[in-house]
CSV table of C-alpha atoms (C1' of nucleotides) in Angstrom, one decimal:
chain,number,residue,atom,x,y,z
L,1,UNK,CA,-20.3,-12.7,-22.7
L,2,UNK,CA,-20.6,-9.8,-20.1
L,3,UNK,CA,-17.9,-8.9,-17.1
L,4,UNK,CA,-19.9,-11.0,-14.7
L,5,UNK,CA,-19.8,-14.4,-16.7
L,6,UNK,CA,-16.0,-13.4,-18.2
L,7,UNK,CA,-15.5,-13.0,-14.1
L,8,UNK,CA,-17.0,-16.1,-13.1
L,9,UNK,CA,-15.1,-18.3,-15.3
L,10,UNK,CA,-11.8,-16.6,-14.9
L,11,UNK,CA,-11.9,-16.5,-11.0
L,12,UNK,CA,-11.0,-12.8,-12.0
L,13,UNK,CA,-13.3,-10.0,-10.0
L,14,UNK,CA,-15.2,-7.9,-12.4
L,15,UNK,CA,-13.7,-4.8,-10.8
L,16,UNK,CA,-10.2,-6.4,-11.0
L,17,UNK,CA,-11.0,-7.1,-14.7
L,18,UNK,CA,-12.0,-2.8,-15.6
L,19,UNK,CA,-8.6,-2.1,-13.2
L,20,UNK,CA,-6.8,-4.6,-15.5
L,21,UNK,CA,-8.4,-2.6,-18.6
L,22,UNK,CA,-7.8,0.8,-17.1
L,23,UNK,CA,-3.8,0.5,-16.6
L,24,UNK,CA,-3.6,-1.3,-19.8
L,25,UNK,CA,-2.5,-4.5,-19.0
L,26,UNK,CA,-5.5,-6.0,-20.8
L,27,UNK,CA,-6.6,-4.3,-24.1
L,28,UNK,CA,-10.1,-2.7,-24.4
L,29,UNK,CA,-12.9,-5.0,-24.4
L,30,UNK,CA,-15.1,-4.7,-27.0
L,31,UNK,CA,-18.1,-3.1,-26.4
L,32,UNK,CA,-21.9,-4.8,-26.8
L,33,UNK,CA,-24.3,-1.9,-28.2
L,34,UNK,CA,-21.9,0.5,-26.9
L,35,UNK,CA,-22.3,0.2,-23.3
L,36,UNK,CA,-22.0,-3.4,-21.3
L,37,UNK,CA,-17.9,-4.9,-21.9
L,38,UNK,CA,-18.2,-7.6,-24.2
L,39,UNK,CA,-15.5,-10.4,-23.3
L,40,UNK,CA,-14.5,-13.7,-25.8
L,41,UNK,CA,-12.9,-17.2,-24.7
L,42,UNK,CA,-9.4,-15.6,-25.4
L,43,UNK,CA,-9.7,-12.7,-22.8
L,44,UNK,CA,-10.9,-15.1,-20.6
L,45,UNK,CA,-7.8,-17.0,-21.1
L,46,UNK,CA,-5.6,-14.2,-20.6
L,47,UNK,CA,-7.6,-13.5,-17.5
L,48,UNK,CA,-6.7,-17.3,-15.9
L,49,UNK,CA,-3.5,-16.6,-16.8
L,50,UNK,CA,-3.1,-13.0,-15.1
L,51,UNK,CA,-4.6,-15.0,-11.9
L,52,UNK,CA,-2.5,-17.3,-11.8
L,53,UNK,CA,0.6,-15.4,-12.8
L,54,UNK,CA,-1.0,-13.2,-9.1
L,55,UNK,CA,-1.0,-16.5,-7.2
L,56,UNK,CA,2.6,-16.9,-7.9
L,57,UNK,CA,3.6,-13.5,-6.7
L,58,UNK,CA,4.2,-11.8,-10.1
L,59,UNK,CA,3.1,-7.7,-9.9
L,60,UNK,CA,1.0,-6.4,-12.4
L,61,UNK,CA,4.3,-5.1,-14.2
L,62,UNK,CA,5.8,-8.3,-14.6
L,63,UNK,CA,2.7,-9.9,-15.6
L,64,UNK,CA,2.4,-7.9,-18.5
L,65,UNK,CA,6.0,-8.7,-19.8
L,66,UNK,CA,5.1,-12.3,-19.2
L,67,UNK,CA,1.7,-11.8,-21.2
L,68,UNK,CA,3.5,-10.1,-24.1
L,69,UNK,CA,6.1,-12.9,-24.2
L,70,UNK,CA,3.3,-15.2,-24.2
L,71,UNK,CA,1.8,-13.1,-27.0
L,72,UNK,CA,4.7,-13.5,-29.1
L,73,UNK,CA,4.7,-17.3,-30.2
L,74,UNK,CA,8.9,-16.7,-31.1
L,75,UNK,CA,9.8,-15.8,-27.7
L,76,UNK,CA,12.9,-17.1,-26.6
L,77,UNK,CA,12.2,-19.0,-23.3
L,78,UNK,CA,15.8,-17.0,-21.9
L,79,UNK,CA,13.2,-14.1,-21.4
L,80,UNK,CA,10.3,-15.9,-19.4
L,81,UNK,CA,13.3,-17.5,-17.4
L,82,UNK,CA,15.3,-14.9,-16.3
L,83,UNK,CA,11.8,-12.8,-15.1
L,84,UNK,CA,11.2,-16.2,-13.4
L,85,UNK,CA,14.0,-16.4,-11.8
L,86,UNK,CA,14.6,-12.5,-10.8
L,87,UNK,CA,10.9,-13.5,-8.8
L,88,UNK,CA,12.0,-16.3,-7.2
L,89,UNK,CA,15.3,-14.4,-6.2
L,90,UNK,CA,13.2,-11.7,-5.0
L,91,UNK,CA,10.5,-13.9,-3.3
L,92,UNK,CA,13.2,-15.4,-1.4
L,93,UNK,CA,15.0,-12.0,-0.2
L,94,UNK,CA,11.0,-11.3,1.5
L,95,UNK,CA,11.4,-15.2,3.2
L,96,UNK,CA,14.9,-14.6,4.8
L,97,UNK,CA,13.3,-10.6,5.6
L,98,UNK,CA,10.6,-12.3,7.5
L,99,UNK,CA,11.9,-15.4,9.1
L,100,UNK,CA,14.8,-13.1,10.7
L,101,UNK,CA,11.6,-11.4,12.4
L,102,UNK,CA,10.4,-14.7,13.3
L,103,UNK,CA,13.9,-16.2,14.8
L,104,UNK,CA,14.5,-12.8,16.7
L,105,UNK,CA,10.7,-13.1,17.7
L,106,UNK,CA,10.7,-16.7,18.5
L,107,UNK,CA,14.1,-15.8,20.5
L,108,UNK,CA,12.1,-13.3,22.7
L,109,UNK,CA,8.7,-15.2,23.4
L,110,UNK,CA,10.6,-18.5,24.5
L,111,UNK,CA,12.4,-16.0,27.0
L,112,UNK,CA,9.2,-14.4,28.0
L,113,UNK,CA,7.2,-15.8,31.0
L,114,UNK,CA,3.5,-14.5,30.0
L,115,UNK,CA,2.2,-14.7,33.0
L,116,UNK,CA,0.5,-12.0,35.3
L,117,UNK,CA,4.4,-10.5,35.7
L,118,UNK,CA,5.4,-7.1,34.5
L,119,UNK,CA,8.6,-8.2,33.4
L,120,UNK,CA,8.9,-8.8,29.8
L,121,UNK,CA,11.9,-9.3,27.9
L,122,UNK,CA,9.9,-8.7,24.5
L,123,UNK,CA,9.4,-5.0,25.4
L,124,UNK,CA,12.8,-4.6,27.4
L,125,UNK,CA,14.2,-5.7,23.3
L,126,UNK,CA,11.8,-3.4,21.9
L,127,UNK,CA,13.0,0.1,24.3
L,128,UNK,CA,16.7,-1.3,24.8
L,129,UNK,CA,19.3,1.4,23.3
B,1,UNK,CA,15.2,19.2,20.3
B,2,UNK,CA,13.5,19.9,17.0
B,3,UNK,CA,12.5,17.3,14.4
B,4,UNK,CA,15.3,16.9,12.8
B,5,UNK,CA,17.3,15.7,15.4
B,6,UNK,CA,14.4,13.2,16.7
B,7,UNK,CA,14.8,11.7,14.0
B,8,UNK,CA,18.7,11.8,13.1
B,9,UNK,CA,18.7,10.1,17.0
B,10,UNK,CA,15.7,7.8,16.8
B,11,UNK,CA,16.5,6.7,13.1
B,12,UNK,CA,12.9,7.5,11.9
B,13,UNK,CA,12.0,10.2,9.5
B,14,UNK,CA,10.7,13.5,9.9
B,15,UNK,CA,7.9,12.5,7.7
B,16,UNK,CA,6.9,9.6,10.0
B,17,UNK,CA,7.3,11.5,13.0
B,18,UNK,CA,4.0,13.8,11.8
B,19,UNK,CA,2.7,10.7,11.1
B,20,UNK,CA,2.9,8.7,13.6
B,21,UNK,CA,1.5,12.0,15.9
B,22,UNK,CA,-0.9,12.5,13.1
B,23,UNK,CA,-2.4,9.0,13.6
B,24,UNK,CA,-2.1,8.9,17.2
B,25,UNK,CA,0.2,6.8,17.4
B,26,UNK,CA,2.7,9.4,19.5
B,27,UNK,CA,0.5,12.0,21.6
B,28,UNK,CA,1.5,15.4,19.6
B,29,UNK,CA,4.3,16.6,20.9
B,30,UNK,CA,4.7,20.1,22.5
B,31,UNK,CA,5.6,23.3,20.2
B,32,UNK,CA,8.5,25.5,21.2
B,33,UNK,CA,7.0,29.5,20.5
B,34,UNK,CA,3.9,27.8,18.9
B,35,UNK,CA,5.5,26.3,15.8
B,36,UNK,CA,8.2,24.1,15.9
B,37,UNK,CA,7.7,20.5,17.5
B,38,UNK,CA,9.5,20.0,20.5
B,39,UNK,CA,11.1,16.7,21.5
B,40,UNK,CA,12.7,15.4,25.0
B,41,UNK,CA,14.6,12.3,25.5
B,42,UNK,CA,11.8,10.0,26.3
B,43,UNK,CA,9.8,10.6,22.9
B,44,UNK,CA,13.0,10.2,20.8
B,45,UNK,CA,12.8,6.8,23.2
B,46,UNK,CA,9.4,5.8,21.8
B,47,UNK,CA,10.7,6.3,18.5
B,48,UNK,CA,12.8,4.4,18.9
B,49,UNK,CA,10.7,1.8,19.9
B,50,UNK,CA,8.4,1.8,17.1
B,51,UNK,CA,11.6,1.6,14.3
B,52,UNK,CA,12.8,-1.5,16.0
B,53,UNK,CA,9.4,-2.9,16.0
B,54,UNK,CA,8.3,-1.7,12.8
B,55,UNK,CA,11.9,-3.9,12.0
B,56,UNK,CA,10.3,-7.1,13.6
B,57,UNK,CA,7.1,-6.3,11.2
B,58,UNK,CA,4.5,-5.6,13.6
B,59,UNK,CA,2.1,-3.6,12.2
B,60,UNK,CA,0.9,0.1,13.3
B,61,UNK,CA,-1.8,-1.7,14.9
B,62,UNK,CA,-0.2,-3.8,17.2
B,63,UNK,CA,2.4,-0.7,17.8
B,64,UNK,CA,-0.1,1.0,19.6
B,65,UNK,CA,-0.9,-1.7,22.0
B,66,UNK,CA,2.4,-2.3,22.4
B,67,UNK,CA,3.2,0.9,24.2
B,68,UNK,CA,0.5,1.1,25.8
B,69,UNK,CA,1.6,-2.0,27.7
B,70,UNK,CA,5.3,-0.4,27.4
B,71,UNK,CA,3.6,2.5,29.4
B,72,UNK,CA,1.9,0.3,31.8
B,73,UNK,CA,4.4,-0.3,34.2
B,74,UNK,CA,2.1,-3.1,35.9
B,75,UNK,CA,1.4,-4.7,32.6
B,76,UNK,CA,1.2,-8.8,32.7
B,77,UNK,CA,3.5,-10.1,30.4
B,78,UNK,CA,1.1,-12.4,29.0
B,79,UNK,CA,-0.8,-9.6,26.7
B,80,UNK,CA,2.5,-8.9,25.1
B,81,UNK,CA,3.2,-12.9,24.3
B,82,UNK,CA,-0.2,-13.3,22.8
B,83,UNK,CA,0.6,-10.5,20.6
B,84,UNK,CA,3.8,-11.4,19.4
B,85,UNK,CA,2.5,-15.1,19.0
B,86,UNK,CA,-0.3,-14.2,17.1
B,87,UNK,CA,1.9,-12.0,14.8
B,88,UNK,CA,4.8,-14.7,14.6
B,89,UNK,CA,2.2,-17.1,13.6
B,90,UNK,CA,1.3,-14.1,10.9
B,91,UNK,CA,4.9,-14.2,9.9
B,92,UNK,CA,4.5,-18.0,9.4
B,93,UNK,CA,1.8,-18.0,7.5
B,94,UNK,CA,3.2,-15.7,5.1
B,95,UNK,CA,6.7,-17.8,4.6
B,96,UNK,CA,4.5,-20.1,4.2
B,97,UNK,CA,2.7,-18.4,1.5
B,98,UNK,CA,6.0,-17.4,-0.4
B,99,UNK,CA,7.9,-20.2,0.2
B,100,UNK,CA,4.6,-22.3,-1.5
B,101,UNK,CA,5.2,-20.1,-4.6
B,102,UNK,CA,9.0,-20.5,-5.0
B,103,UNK,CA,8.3,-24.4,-5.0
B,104,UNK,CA,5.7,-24.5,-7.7
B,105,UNK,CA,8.3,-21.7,-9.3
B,106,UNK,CA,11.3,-23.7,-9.0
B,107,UNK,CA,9.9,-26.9,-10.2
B,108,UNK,CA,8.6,-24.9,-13.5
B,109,UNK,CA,12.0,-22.9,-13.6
B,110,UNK,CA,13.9,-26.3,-13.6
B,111,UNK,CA,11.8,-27.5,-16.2
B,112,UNK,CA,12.8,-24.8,-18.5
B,113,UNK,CA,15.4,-24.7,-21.0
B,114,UNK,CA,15.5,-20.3,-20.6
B,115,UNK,CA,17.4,-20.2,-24.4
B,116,UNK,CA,16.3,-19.7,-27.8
B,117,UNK,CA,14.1,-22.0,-28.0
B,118,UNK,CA,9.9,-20.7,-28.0
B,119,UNK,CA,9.2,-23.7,-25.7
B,120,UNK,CA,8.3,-22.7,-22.3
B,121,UNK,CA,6.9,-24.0,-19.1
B,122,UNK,CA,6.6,-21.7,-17.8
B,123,UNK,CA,4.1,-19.9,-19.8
B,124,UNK,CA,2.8,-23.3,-20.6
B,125,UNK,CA,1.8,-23.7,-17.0
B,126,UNK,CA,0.1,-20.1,-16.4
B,127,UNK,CA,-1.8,-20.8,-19.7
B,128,UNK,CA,-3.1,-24.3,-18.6
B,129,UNK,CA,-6.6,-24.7,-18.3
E,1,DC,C1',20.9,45.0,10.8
E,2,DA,C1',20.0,42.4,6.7
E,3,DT,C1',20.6,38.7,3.9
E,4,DT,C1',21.1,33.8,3.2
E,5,DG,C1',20.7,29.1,3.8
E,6,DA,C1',19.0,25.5,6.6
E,7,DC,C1',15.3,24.0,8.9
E,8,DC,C1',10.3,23.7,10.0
E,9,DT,C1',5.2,23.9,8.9
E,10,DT,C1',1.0,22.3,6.5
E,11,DC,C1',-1.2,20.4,2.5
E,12,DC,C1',-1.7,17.5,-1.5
E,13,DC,C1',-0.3,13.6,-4.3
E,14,DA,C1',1.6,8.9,-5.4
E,15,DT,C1',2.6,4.2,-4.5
E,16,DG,C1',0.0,-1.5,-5.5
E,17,DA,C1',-3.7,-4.3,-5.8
E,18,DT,C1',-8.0,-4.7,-4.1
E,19,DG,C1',-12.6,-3.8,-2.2
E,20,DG,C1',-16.8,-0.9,-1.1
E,21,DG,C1',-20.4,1.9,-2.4
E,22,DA,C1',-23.4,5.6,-4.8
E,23,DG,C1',-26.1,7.0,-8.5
E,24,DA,C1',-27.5,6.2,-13.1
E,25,DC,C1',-28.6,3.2,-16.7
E,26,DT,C1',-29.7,-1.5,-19.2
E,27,DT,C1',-31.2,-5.9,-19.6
E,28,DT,C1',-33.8,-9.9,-18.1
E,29,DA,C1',-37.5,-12.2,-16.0
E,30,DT,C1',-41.9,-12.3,-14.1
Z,1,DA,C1',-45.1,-3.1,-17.2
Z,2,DT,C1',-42.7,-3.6,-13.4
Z,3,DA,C1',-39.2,-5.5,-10.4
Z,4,DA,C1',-34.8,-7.6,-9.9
Z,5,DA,C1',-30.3,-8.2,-11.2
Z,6,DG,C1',-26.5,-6.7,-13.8
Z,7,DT,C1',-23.5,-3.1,-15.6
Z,8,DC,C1',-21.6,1.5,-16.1
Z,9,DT,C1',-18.4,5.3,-14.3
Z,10,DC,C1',-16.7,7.8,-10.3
Z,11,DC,C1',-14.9,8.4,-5.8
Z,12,DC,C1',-13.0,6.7,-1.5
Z,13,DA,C1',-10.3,3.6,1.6
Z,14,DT,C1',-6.7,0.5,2.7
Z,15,DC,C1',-1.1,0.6,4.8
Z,16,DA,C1',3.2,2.8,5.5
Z,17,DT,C1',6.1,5.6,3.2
Z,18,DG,C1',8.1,9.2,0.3
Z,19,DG,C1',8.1,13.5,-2.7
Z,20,DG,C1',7.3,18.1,-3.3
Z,21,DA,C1',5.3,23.0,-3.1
Z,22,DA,C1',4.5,27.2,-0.8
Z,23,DG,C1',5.3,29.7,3.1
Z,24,DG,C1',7.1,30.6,8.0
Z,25,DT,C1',11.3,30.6,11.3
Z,26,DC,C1',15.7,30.5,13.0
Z,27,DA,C1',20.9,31.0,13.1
Z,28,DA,C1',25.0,32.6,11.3
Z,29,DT,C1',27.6,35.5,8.5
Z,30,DG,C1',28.7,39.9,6.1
DNA sequence: CATTGACCTTCCCATGATGGGAGACTTTAT
DNA sequence: ATAAAGTCTCCCATCATGGGAAGGTCAATG
């Protein structure tokens, strides 16, 4: 099948799917009469799972350690796991990052008036020493 | 003062003081014998400003209309409370994003033994149809 | 006064993942 | 045969930041 059909069943853009090529995360698609990327079911699978793999989070680099473990039917699940949980650690440092913002935030606005009055304590935070 | 000590006092880099003049973010500052940047108090001030919030995650975007309302001495304090609401809603939205992933991550994570053993999961679950 | 080292300048490049678009070519449908 | 839709490769843009090169400027020391 071409990009556009491999892209339509995959949920996977047809320009994410040459980027995916380009940086090598997918191998080469074959190519019909030597011009037009010619995909199978099995690339389409790999694309599903590269989506979903994004939906979680994973970047691109991890993505391909998880496709070559995936790959490699003998895999010891210890790998998968510990790029799991490294994410999840990860994913939660960026939580606690932003919700500090937010408390600190929520902290300003609930002492801010925001009315027609100059005074605000969300800029007086923002310019204090 | 010259750039470096803008930004050893402000706490933002060299580099993002260009920037930030680059961008228009900062009007350019004056030169001292037509070459090197020259800063007083009150732009090391602004810098100031942006790093802390740049810290609180607003965006370059919201900056800028930030201190222009700093500036505005006769600002209501209502336009600065409907930007930070809409940005802590922003925030929200993207705990809420991350903290979605780390569920579906911890449930699958849980599930898996992460020894020896080919069996996975995790892998399992990116590979479902 | 001359050299040296620290600082400053501008310009270009890279990041990560994605989208937009141009210009040329191919395939498909009418 | 012609028109429409799909595909190809390139280049550019995002957002905020850092790295580095090549060259100019200043301050202190010999």
């Amino acid at each position: 099948m071409k990009i556009g059909e491999a892209a339509k069943r995959s949920g996977v853009s047809a320009k994410m799917i040459r980027y995916y090529e380009e940086i090598g995360l997918l191998a080469p698609a074959g190519r019909a009469g030597n011009s037009y990327r010619d995909f199978d079911a099995r690339e389409v699978h790999e694309l599903v799972f590269i989506r979903r793999a994004r939906a979680l989070g994973f970047s691109i680099e991890e993505i391909a350690r998880l496709l070559a473990l995936w790959r490699d039917r003998g895999r010891p699940s210890r790998e998968v796991k510990e790029i799991a949980d490294r994410h999840v650690a990860d994913l939660k440092a960026r939580i606690s990052d932003l919700q500090g913002m937010v408390d600190q935030l929520e902290h300003l606005t609930r002492c801010c008036t925001g009315d027609d009055r100059p005074d605000c304590p969300i800029l007086a935070d923002l310019a204090s020493p």
